[in-house]
Amino acid sequence: MLKHIPRSAEAIAADRARYEAHQKRGLEFAPKALPEPSPRTAPAPAPQEVIGTETVPGGWYHVLKLAQGERLRIAAGGPGSSVSLAAWAAADSSERMNLPDTVKLQWTTELRRGRVVFSDMGRVLFSITEDSSGAHDVLTGGSPARAPFTPGARNTRENMVIAAAKLGLDKRDLPALLTFFAPVRVDAGGGFFWNPALLAGDDWVELRAEMDLLVALSNTRHPLDPSGPTTGEGPAITVTRLAAAPIAQDDLCRTATAEAVRGFENNARA
């Protein structure tokens, strides 16, 4: 049985001061301004860059494997395309995407162009190299199971369980999900709300794999999307796998924060 050890107000204040000093150093190292969003219209990739393209209907899922350096472009097909993502290290799937660490290490819930996503081992799984909106959700997750495995009741949770199984995993391997094209914001009272003005329907995001990855995607309406109950499944999305491209030494994703630098150092040591 754990024994409670009382702490003085002075000790608590000293710990808080150390935390705030650490936070200040992290924020001072971070870029003063991330780059502008990517153009709304995604430039067409050169034919030799395209490894494969998939159309994922509204309500369905997709799984794929990415080699280190390859890029994954996800393009919304219109309003209502919220795309949840889970990722694991291909070499050892016990290493998985960790959104709490991703948020804490970069001092922000705003994942957009120039940010990275960490694993639970302190390594970088992928970088967000292009992003037209910055309207993505790291806080609430996808839609929960309502009527398990019944036609007409597709949701993020069940899609991800099935997708994980196709990758040789099960529901215990699922991490907290990152959902693209989900403009979730927090109001003054701490409640979540949906801000559709942040999206245009033709948004896109591009991710660069920083190690060999297993990836699962679910194209299902977000639970906070107010149009979901009346419009049904959202539109299809387009998922394009692109070949690796040269990476500049001053690549923003690799240099934006001290934590990102250390994450890539961890990648290099593995």
mmCIF file of N, CA and C in Angstrom, residues 90-204:
data_model
loop_
_atom_site.group_PDB
_atom_site.id
_atom_site.type_symbol
_atom_site.label_atom_id
_atom_site.label_comp_id
_atom_site.label_asym_id
_atom_site.label_seq_id
_atom_site.Cartn_x
_atom_site.Cartn_y
_atom_site.Cartn_z
ATOM 1 N N ALA A 90 6.819 -0.043 -37.662
ATOM 2 C CA ALA A 90 6.691 -1.344 -38.335
ATOM 3 C C ALA A 90 7.634 -2.384 -37.747
ATOM 4 N N ALA A 91 8.802 -1.951 -37.267
ATOM 5 C CA ALA A 91 9.780 -2.901 -36.741
ATOM 6 C C ALA A 91 9.343 -3.496 -35.410
ATOM 7 N N ASP A 92 8.554 -2.757 -34.648
ATOM 8 C CA ASP A 92 8.082 -3.218 -33.339
ATOM 9 C C ASP A 92 6.801 -2.461 -33.033
ATOM 10 N N SER A 93 5.658 -3.101 -33.260
ATOM 11 C CA SER A 93 4.380 -2.399 -33.154
ATOM 12 C C SER A 93 3.998 -2.049 -31.721
ATOM 13 N N SER A 94 4.800 -2.485 -30.735
ATOM 14 C CA SER A 94 4.531 -2.021 -29.372
ATOM 15 C C SER A 94 4.881 -0.542 -29.228
ATOM 16 N N GLU A 95 5.646 -0.004 -30.174
ATOM 17 C CA GLU A 95 5.920 1.429 -30.209
ATOM 18 C C GLU A 95 4.848 2.071 -31.082
ATOM 19 N N ARG A 96 4.090 2.962 -30.487
ATOM 20 C CA ARG A 96 2.938 3.516 -31.202
ATOM 21 C C ARG A 96 2.858 5.027 -31.043
ATOM 22 N N MET A 97 1.988 5.621 -31.830
ATOM 23 C CA MET A 97 1.743 7.051 -31.760
ATOM 24 C C MET A 97 1.293 7.442 -30.361
ATOM 25 N N ASN A 98 1.830 8.570 -29.868
ATOM 26 C CA ASN A 98 1.493 9.030 -28.527
ATOM 27 C C ASN A 98 1.127 10.514 -28.595
ATOM 28 N N LEU A 99 -0.176 10.810 -28.635
ATOM 29 C CA LEU A 99 -0.610 12.199 -28.739
ATOM 30 C C LEU A 99 -0.353 13.007 -27.470
ATOM 31 N N PRO A 100 -0.541 12.441 -26.249
ATOM 32 C CA PRO A 100 -0.217 13.247 -25.066
ATOM 33 C C PRO A 100 1.225 13.744 -25.071
ATOM 34 N N ASP A 101 2.180 12.876 -25.410
ATOM 35 C CA ASP A 101 3.573 13.319 -25.478
ATOM 36 C C ASP A 101 3.774 14.313 -26.615
ATOM 37 N N THR A 102 3.106 14.086 -27.742
ATOM 38 C CA THR A 102 3.225 14.996 -28.885
ATOM 39 C C THR A 102 2.813 16.414 -28.497
ATOM 40 N N VAL A 103 1.732 16.514 -27.746
ATOM 41 C CA VAL A 103 1.233 17.819 -27.313
ATOM 42 C C VAL A 103 2.162 18.437 -26.267
ATOM 43 N N LYS A 104 2.537 17.641 -25.278
ATOM 44 C CA LYS A 104 3.365 18.176 -24.185
ATOM 45 C C LYS A 104 4.737 18.615 -24.681
ATOM 46 N N LEU A 105 5.345 17.820 -25.551
ATOM 47 C CA LEU A 105 6.699 18.116 -25.984
ATOM 48 C C LEU A 105 6.779 19.340 -26.888
ATOM 49 N N GLN A 106 5.677 19.662 -27.563
ATOM 50 C CA GLN A 106 5.682 20.825 -28.457
ATOM 51 C C GLN A 106 4.875 21.994 -27.898
ATOM 52 N N TRP A 107 4.363 21.830 -26.670
ATOM 53 C CA TRP A 107 3.676 22.912 -25.963
ATOM 54 C C TRP A 107 2.451 23.428 -26.705
ATOM 55 N N THR A 108 1.781 22.555 -27.442
ATOM 56 C CA THR A 108 0.620 23.019 -28.198
ATOM 57 C C THR A 108 -0.252 21.834 -28.609
ATOM 58 N N THR A 109 -1.547 22.102 -28.724
ATOM 59 C CA THR A 109 -2.470 21.120 -29.307
ATOM 60 C C THR A 109 -2.688 21.398 -30.791
ATOM 61 N N GLU A 110 -2.065 22.450 -31.301
ATOM 62 C CA GLU A 110 -2.264 22.831 -32.701
ATOM 63 C C GLU A 110 -1.217 22.137 -33.577
ATOM 64 N N LEU A 111 -1.574 20.963 -34.050
ATOM 65 C CA LEU A 111 -0.684 20.237 -34.947
ATOM 66 C C LEU A 111 -0.963 20.700 -36.371
ATOM 67 N N ARG A 112 0.062 21.232 -36.997
ATOM 68 C CA ARG A 112 -0.074 21.791 -38.341
ATOM 69 C C ARG A 112 1.273 21.695 -39.030
ATOM 70 N N ARG A 113 1.364 22.278 -40.185
ATOM 71 C CA ARG A 113 2.603 22.258 -40.965
ATOM 72 C C ARG A 113 3.788 22.727 -40.109
ATOM 73 N N GLY A 114 4.841 21.911 -40.087
ATOM 74 C CA GLY A 114 6.018 22.228 -39.290
ATOM 75 C C GLY A 114 6.107 21.457 -37.990
ATOM 76 N N ARG A 115 5.036 20.765 -37.591
ATOM 77 C CA ARG A 115 5.042 19.981 -36.358
ATOM 78 C C ARG A 115 5.350 18.516 -36.657
ATOM 79 N N VAL A 116 5.613 17.756 -35.592
ATOM 80 C CA VAL A 116 5.875 16.332 -35.717
ATOM 81 C C VAL A 116 4.979 15.572 -34.752
ATOM 82 N N VAL A 117 4.884 14.280 -34.954
ATOM 83 C CA VAL A 117 4.113 13.401 -34.069
ATOM 84 C C VAL A 117 5.058 12.357 -33.491
ATOM 85 N N PHE A 118 5.060 12.257 -32.165
ATOM 86 C CA PHE A 118 5.989 11.389 -31.451
ATOM 87 C C PHE A 118 5.383 10.026 -31.146
ATOM 88 N N SER A 119 6.272 9.057 -30.947
ATOM 89 C CA SER A 119 5.870 7.751 -30.438
ATOM 90 C C SER A 119 5.988 7.758 -28.919
ATOM 91 N N ASP A 120 5.547 6.673 -28.293
ATOM 92 C CA ASP A 120 5.661 6.570 -26.837
ATOM 93 C C ASP A 120 7.086 6.234 -26.395
ATOM 94 N N MET A 121 8.019 6.130 -27.337
ATOM 95 C CA MET A 121 9.432 5.907 -27.016
ATOM 96 C C MET A 121 10.270 7.160 -27.261
ATOM 97 N N GLY A 122 9.605 8.298 -27.462
ATOM 98 C CA GLY A 122 10.327 9.551 -27.643
ATOM 99 C C GLY A 122 10.948 9.717 -29.013
ATOM 100 N N ARG A 123 10.526 8.911 -29.969
ATOM 101 C CA ARG A 123 11.018 9.059 -31.339
ATOM 102 C C ARG A 123 9.940 9.715 -32.191
ATOM 103 N N VAL A 124 10.353 10.224 -33.353
ATOM 104 C CA VAL A 124 9.412 10.889 -34.255
ATOM 105 C C VAL A 124 8.880 9.860 -35.243
ATOM 106 N N LEU A 125 7.561 9.694 -35.252
ATOM 107 C CA LEU A 125 6.939 8.786 -36.214
ATOM 108 C C LEU A 125 6.796 9.459 -37.580
ATOM 109 N N PHE A 126 6.211 10.650 -37.588
ATOM 110 C CA PHE A 126 6.079 11.351 -38.858
ATOM 111 C C PHE A 126 6.054 12.852 -38.644
ATOM 112 N N SER A 127 6.381 13.560 -39.723
ATOM 113 C CA SER A 127 6.367 15.015 -39.751
ATOM 114 C C SER A 127 5.195 15.491 -40.601
ATOM 115 N N ILE A 128 4.611 16.631 -40.213
ATOM 116 C CA ILE A 128 3.540 17.245 -40.994
ATOM 117 C C ILE A 128 4.201 18.264 -41.919
ATOM 118 N N THR A 129 4.436 17.872 -43.148
ATOM 119 C CA THR A 129 5.195 18.710 -44.074
ATOM 120 C C THR A 129 4.324 19.664 -44.880
ATOM 121 N N GLU A 130 3.052 19.317 -45.057
ATOM 122 C CA GLU A 130 2.112 20.197 -45.758
ATOM 123 C C GLU A 130 0.766 20.120 -45.048
ATOM 124 N N ASP A 131 0.035 21.241 -45.058
ATOM 125 C CA ASP A 131 -1.250 21.267 -44.363
ATOM 126 C C ASP A 131 -1.967 22.557 -44.736
ATOM 127 N N SER A 132 -3.159 22.455 -45.287
ATOM 128 C CA SER A 132 -3.849 23.637 -45.792
ATOM 129 C C SER A 132 -4.746 24.317 -44.763
ATOM 130 N N SER A 133 -4.991 23.692 -43.599
ATOM 131 C CA SER A 133 -5.990 24.258 -42.691
ATOM 132 C C SER A 133 -5.531 24.425 -41.247
ATOM 133 N N GLY A 134 -4.726 23.506 -40.732
ATOM 134 C CA GLY A 134 -4.389 23.516 -39.311
ATOM 135 C C GLY A 134 -5.547 23.145 -38.419
ATOM 136 N N ALA A 135 -6.641 22.679 -38.992
ATOM 137 C CA ALA A 135 -7.854 22.373 -38.232
ATOM 138 C C ALA A 135 -7.943 20.877 -37.965
ATOM 139 N N HIS A 136 -7.160 20.425 -36.990
ATOM 140 C CA HIS A 136 -7.088 19.001 -36.679
ATOM 141 C C HIS A 136 -7.291 18.786 -35.178
ATOM 142 N N ASP A 137 -7.771 17.605 -34.822
ATOM 143 C CA ASP A 137 -8.188 17.339 -33.443
ATOM 144 C C ASP A 137 -7.260 16.339 -32.772
ATOM 145 N N VAL A 138 -6.667 16.741 -31.642
ATOM 146 C CA VAL A 138 -5.838 15.830 -30.841
ATOM 147 C C VAL A 138 -6.459 15.565 -29.479
ATOM 148 N N LEU A 139 -7.674 16.058 -29.246
ATOM 149 C CA LEU A 139 -8.231 16.044 -27.900
ATOM 150 C C LEU A 139 -9.406 15.094 -27.705
ATOM 151 N N THR A 140 -10.258 14.943 -28.711
ATOM 152 C CA THR A 140 -11.515 14.232 -28.455
ATOM 153 C C THR A 140 -11.615 12.851 -29.093
ATOM 154 N N GLY A 141 -10.839 12.554 -30.120
ATOM 155 C CA GLY A 141 -10.901 11.232 -30.734
ATOM 156 C C GLY A 141 -12.043 11.098 -31.723
ATOM 157 N N GLY A 142 -12.182 9.886 -32.288
ATOM 158 C CA GLY A 142 -13.212 9.641 -33.292
ATOM 159 C C GLY A 142 -14.513 9.177 -32.673
ATOM 160 N N SER A 143 -15.451 8.820 -33.546
ATOM 161 C CA SER A 143 -16.780 8.412 -33.084
ATOM 162 C C SER A 143 -16.710 7.054 -32.393
ATOM 163 N N PRO A 144 -17.430 6.888 -31.273
ATOM 164 C CA PRO A 144 -17.415 5.626 -30.532
ATOM 165 C C PRO A 144 -18.355 4.600 -31.140
ATOM 166 N N ALA A 145 -18.207 3.358 -30.698
ATOM 167 C CA ALA A 145 -19.119 2.304 -31.140
ATOM 168 C C ALA A 145 -20.516 2.590 -30.603
ATOM 169 N N ARG A 146 -21.527 2.402 -31.462
ATOM 170 C CA ARG A 146 -22.908 2.601 -31.036
ATOM 171 C C ARG A 146 -23.691 1.290 -31.147
ATOM 172 N N ALA A 147 -23.706 0.723 -32.319
ATOM 173 C CA ALA A 147 -24.362 -0.563 -32.523
ATOM 174 C C ALA A 147 -23.303 -1.490 -33.103
ATOM 175 N N PRO A 148 -22.604 -2.243 -32.273
ATOM 176 C CA PRO A 148 -21.395 -2.955 -32.719
ATOM 177 C C PRO A 148 -21.599 -3.814 -33.950
ATOM 178 N N PHE A 149 -20.788 -3.526 -34.959
ATOM 179 C CA PHE A 149 -20.672 -4.356 -36.152
ATOM 180 C C PHE A 149 -22.013 -4.645 -36.812
ATOM 181 N N THR A 150 -22.825 -3.623 -36.941
ATOM 182 C CA THR A 150 -24.098 -3.773 -37.638
ATOM 183 C C THR A 150 -24.104 -2.854 -38.846
ATOM 184 N N PRO A 151 -24.692 -3.267 -39.963
ATOM 185 C CA PRO A 151 -24.731 -2.422 -41.155
ATOM 186 C C PRO A 151 -25.395 -1.084 -40.862
ATOM 187 N N GLY A 152 -24.892 -0.039 -41.489
ATOM 188 C CA GLY A 152 -25.487 1.275 -41.328
ATOM 189 C C GLY A 152 -25.080 1.994 -40.064
ATOM 190 N N ALA A 153 -24.145 1.445 -39.303
ATOM 191 C CA ALA A 153 -23.723 2.077 -38.048
ATOM 192 C C ALA A 153 -22.209 2.162 -37.987
ATOM 193 N N ARG A 154 -21.582 2.546 -39.080
ATOM 194 C CA ARG A 154 -20.128 2.590 -39.121
ATOM 195 C C ARG A 154 -19.617 3.730 -38.254
ATOM 196 N N ASN A 155 -18.510 3.479 -37.591
ATOM 197 C CA ASN A 155 -17.940 4.491 -36.708
ATOM 198 C C ASN A 155 -16.438 4.277 -36.614
ATOM 199 N N THR A 156 -15.752 5.263 -36.056
ATOM 200 C CA THR A 156 -14.296 5.229 -36.014
ATOM 201 C C THR A 156 -13.778 4.068 -35.190
ATOM 202 N N ARG A 157 -14.369 3.843 -34.032
ATOM 203 C CA ARG A 157 -13.869 2.802 -33.126
ATOM 204 C C ARG A 157 -13.858 1.440 -33.806
ATOM 205 N N GLU A 158 -14.968 1.040 -34.400
ATOM 206 C CA GLU A 158 -15.029 -0.279 -35.017
ATOM 207 C C GLU A 158 -14.153 -0.354 -36.261
ATOM 208 N N ASN A 159 -14.100 0.727 -37.032
ATOM 209 C CA ASN A 159 -13.203 0.737 -38.186
ATOM 210 C C ASN A 159 -11.767 0.496 -37.752
ATOM 211 N N MET A 160 -11.350 1.152 -36.676
ATOM 212 C CA MET A 160 -9.974 1.018 -36.222
ATOM 213 C C MET A 160 -9.682 -0.376 -35.650
ATOM 214 N N VAL A 161 -10.643 -0.978 -35.010
ATOM 215 C CA VAL A 161 -10.454 -2.350 -34.522
ATOM 216 C C VAL A 161 -10.224 -3.295 -35.701
ATOM 217 N N ILE A 162 -11.027 -3.137 -36.762
ATOM 218 C CA ILE A 162 -10.872 -3.987 -37.947
ATOM 219 C C ILE A 162 -9.545 -3.690 -38.648
ATOM 220 N N ALA A 163 -9.214 -2.397 -38.777
ATOM 221 C CA ALA A 163 -7.971 -2.020 -39.439
ATOM 222 C C ALA A 163 -6.771 -2.567 -38.687
ATOM 223 N N ALA A 164 -6.802 -2.473 -37.364
ATOM 224 C CA ALA A 164 -5.698 -3.004 -36.557
ATOM 225 C C ALA A 164 -5.543 -4.503 -36.783
ATOM 226 N N ALA A 165 -6.657 -5.211 -36.870
ATOM 227 C CA ALA A 165 -6.594 -6.662 -37.099
ATOM 228 C C ALA A 165 -5.927 -6.977 -38.437
ATOM 229 N N LYS A 166 -6.180 -6.158 -39.451
ATOM 230 C CA LYS A 166 -5.559 -6.394 -40.755
ATOM 231 C C LYS A 166 -4.051 -6.143 -40.727
ATOM 232 N N LEU A 167 -3.593 -5.414 -39.704
ATOM 233 C CA LEU A 167 -2.161 -5.175 -39.542
ATOM 234 C C LEU A 167 -1.535 -6.150 -38.540
ATOM 235 N N GLY A 168 -2.308 -7.156 -38.115
ATOM 236 C CA GLY A 168 -1.802 -8.126 -37.151
ATOM 237 C C GLY A 168 -1.874 -7.634 -35.720
ATOM 238 N N LEU A 169 -2.689 -6.620 -35.452
ATOM 239 C CA LEU A 169 -2.813 -6.032 -34.119
ATOM 240 C C LEU A 169 -4.241 -6.235 -33.614
ATOM 241 N N ASP A 170 -4.506 -5.788 -32.381
ATOM 242 C CA ASP A 170 -5.884 -5.829 -31.895
ATOM 243 C C ASP A 170 -6.208 -4.534 -31.176
ATOM 244 N N LYS A 171 -7.408 -4.474 -30.594
ATOM 245 C CA LYS A 171 -7.884 -3.210 -30.021
ATOM 246 C C LYS A 171 -7.008 -2.711 -28.879
ATOM 247 N N ARG A 172 -6.290 -3.602 -28.208
ATOM 248 C CA ARG A 172 -5.399 -3.169 -27.134
ATOM 249 C C ARG A 172 -4.204 -2.383 -27.667
ATOM 250 N N ASP A 173 -3.946 -2.505 -28.958
ATOM 251 C CA ASP A 173 -2.814 -1.793 -29.563
ATOM 252 C C ASP A 173 -3.182 -0.396 -30.054
ATOM 253 N N LEU A 174 -4.465 -0.040 -29.989
ATOM 254 C CA LEU A 174 -4.891 1.245 -30.542
ATOM 255 C C LEU A 174 -4.482 2.394 -29.626
ATOM 256 N N PRO A 175 -3.833 3.418 -30.172
ATOM 257 C CA PRO A 175 -3.511 4.620 -29.385
ATOM 258 C C PRO A 175 -4.643 5.627 -29.481
ATOM 259 N N ALA A 176 -4.514 6.732 -28.753
ATOM 260 C CA ALA A 176 -5.406 7.869 -28.973
ATOM 261 C C ALA A 176 -5.223 8.345 -30.413
ATOM 262 N N LEU A 177 -6.315 8.726 -31.055
ATOM 263 C CA LEU A 177 -6.305 8.998 -32.484
ATOM 264 C C LEU A 177 -6.148 10.483 -32.786
ATOM 265 N N LEU A 178 -5.402 10.762 -33.844
ATOM 266 C CA LEU A 178 -5.298 12.095 -34.422
ATOM 267 C C LEU A 178 -6.309 12.176 -35.564
ATOM 268 N N THR A 179 -7.149 13.206 -35.549
ATOM 269 C CA THR A 179 -8.176 13.332 -36.581
ATOM 270 C C THR A 179 -7.949 14.597 -37.399
ATOM 271 N N PHE A 180 -7.700 14.398 -38.686
ATOM 272 C CA PHE A 180 -7.499 15.508 -39.605
ATOM 273 C C PHE A 180 -8.843 16.060 -40.088
ATOM 274 N N PHE A 181 -8.835 17.349 -40.456
ATOM 275 C CA PHE A 181 -10.025 18.041 -40.961
ATOM 276 C C PHE A 181 -11.152 18.003 -39.922
ATOM 277 N N ALA A 182 -10.783 18.207 -38.668
ATOM 278 C CA ALA A 182 -11.740 18.227 -37.558
ATOM 279 C C ALA A 182 -11.484 19.507 -36.756
ATOM 280 N N PRO A 183 -12.217 20.587 -37.055
ATOM 281 C CA PRO A 183 -11.935 21.892 -36.445
ATOM 282 C C PRO A 183 -12.479 22.006 -35.020
ATOM 283 N N VAL A 184 -11.940 21.201 -34.127
ATOM 284 C CA VAL A 184 -12.349 21.229 -32.723
ATOM 285 C C VAL A 184 -11.549 22.312 -32.002
ATOM 286 N N ARG A 185 -12.256 23.173 -31.293
ATOM 287 C CA ARG A 185 -11.609 24.216 -30.511
ATOM 288 C C ARG A 185 -12.180 24.217 -29.101
ATOM 289 N N VAL A 186 -11.524 24.945 -28.199
ATOM 290 C CA VAL A 186 -11.930 24.978 -26.797
ATOM 291 C C VAL A 186 -12.420 26.383 -26.462
ATOM 292 N N ASP A 187 -13.621 26.476 -25.867
ATOM 293 C CA ASP A 187 -14.163 27.792 -25.535
ATOM 294 C C ASP A 187 -13.639 28.269 -24.188
ATOM 295 N N ALA A 188 -14.055 29.461 -23.789
ATOM 296 C CA ALA A 188 -13.545 30.078 -22.560
ATOM 297 C C ALA A 188 -13.892 29.264 -21.323
ATOM 298 N N GLY A 189 -14.949 28.467 -21.413
ATOM 299 C CA GLY A 189 -15.337 27.648 -20.278
ATOM 300 C C GLY A 189 -14.699 26.273 -20.259
ATOM 301 N N GLY A 190 -13.824 26.001 -21.232
ATOM 302 C CA GLY A 190 -13.157 24.705 -21.287
ATOM 303 C C GLY A 190 -13.919 23.644 -22.052
ATOM 304 N N GLY A 191 -15.020 24.010 -22.710
ATOM 305 C CA GLY A 191 -15.793 23.044 -23.486
ATOM 306 C C GLY A 191 -15.327 22.980 -24.934
ATOM 307 N N PHE A 192 -15.559 21.847 -25.579
ATOM 308 C CA PHE A 192 -15.199 21.682 -26.974
ATOM 309 C C PHE A 192 -16.311 22.204 -27.877
ATOM 310 N N PHE A 193 -15.933 22.812 -28.989
ATOM 311 C CA PHE A 193 -16.926 23.201 -29.975
ATOM 312 C C PHE A 193 -16.336 23.033 -31.370
ATOM 313 N N TRP A 194 -17.217 22.974 -32.363
ATOM 314 C CA TRP A 194 -16.861 22.719 -33.760
ATOM 315 C C TRP A 194 -16.896 24.043 -34.516
ATOM 316 N N ASN A 195 -15.794 24.401 -35.166
ATOM 317 C CA ASN A 195 -15.702 25.672 -35.889
ATOM 318 C C ASN A 195 -15.552 25.397 -37.385
ATOM 319 N N PRO A 196 -16.651 25.227 -38.109
ATOM 320 C CA PRO A 196 -16.568 24.848 -39.531
ATOM 321 C C PRO A 196 -15.920 25.906 -40.404
ATOM 322 N N ALA A 197 -15.804 27.151 -39.927
ATOM 323 C CA ALA A 197 -15.200 28.206 -40.742
ATOM 324 C C ALA A 197 -13.730 27.942 -41.023
ATOM 325 N N LEU A 198 -13.106 27.038 -40.272
ATOM 326 C CA LEU A 198 -11.688 26.743 -40.457
ATOM 327 C C LEU A 198 -11.425 25.816 -41.633
ATOM 328 N N LEU A 199 -12.479 25.199 -42.174
ATOM 329 C CA LEU A 199 -12.316 24.244 -43.276
ATOM 330 C C LEU A 199 -12.991 24.764 -44.537
ATOM 331 N N ALA A 200 -12.486 24.282 -45.698
ATOM 332 C CA ALA A 200 -13.054 24.696 -46.981
ATOM 333 C C ALA A 200 -13.614 23.522 -47.786
ATOM 334 N N GLY A 201 -13.436 22.291 -47.317
ATOM 335 C CA GLY A 201 -13.952 21.130 -48.044
ATOM 336 C C GLY A 201 -12.944 20.499 -48.978
ATOM 337 N N ASP A 202 -11.950 21.291 -49.435
ATOM 338 C CA ASP A 202 -10.928 20.742 -50.333
ATOM 339 C C ASP A 202 -9.559 20.755 -49.649
ATOM 340 N N ASP A 203 -9.553 20.657 -48.323
ATOM 341 C CA ASP A 203 -8.297 20.695 -47.578
ATOM 342 C C ASP A 203 -7.488 19.419 -47.773
ATOM 343 N N TRP A 204 -6.200 19.523 -47.458
ATOM 344 C CA TRP A 204 -5.307 18.374 -47.611
ATOM 345 C C TRP A 204 -4.168 18.492 -46.607
#
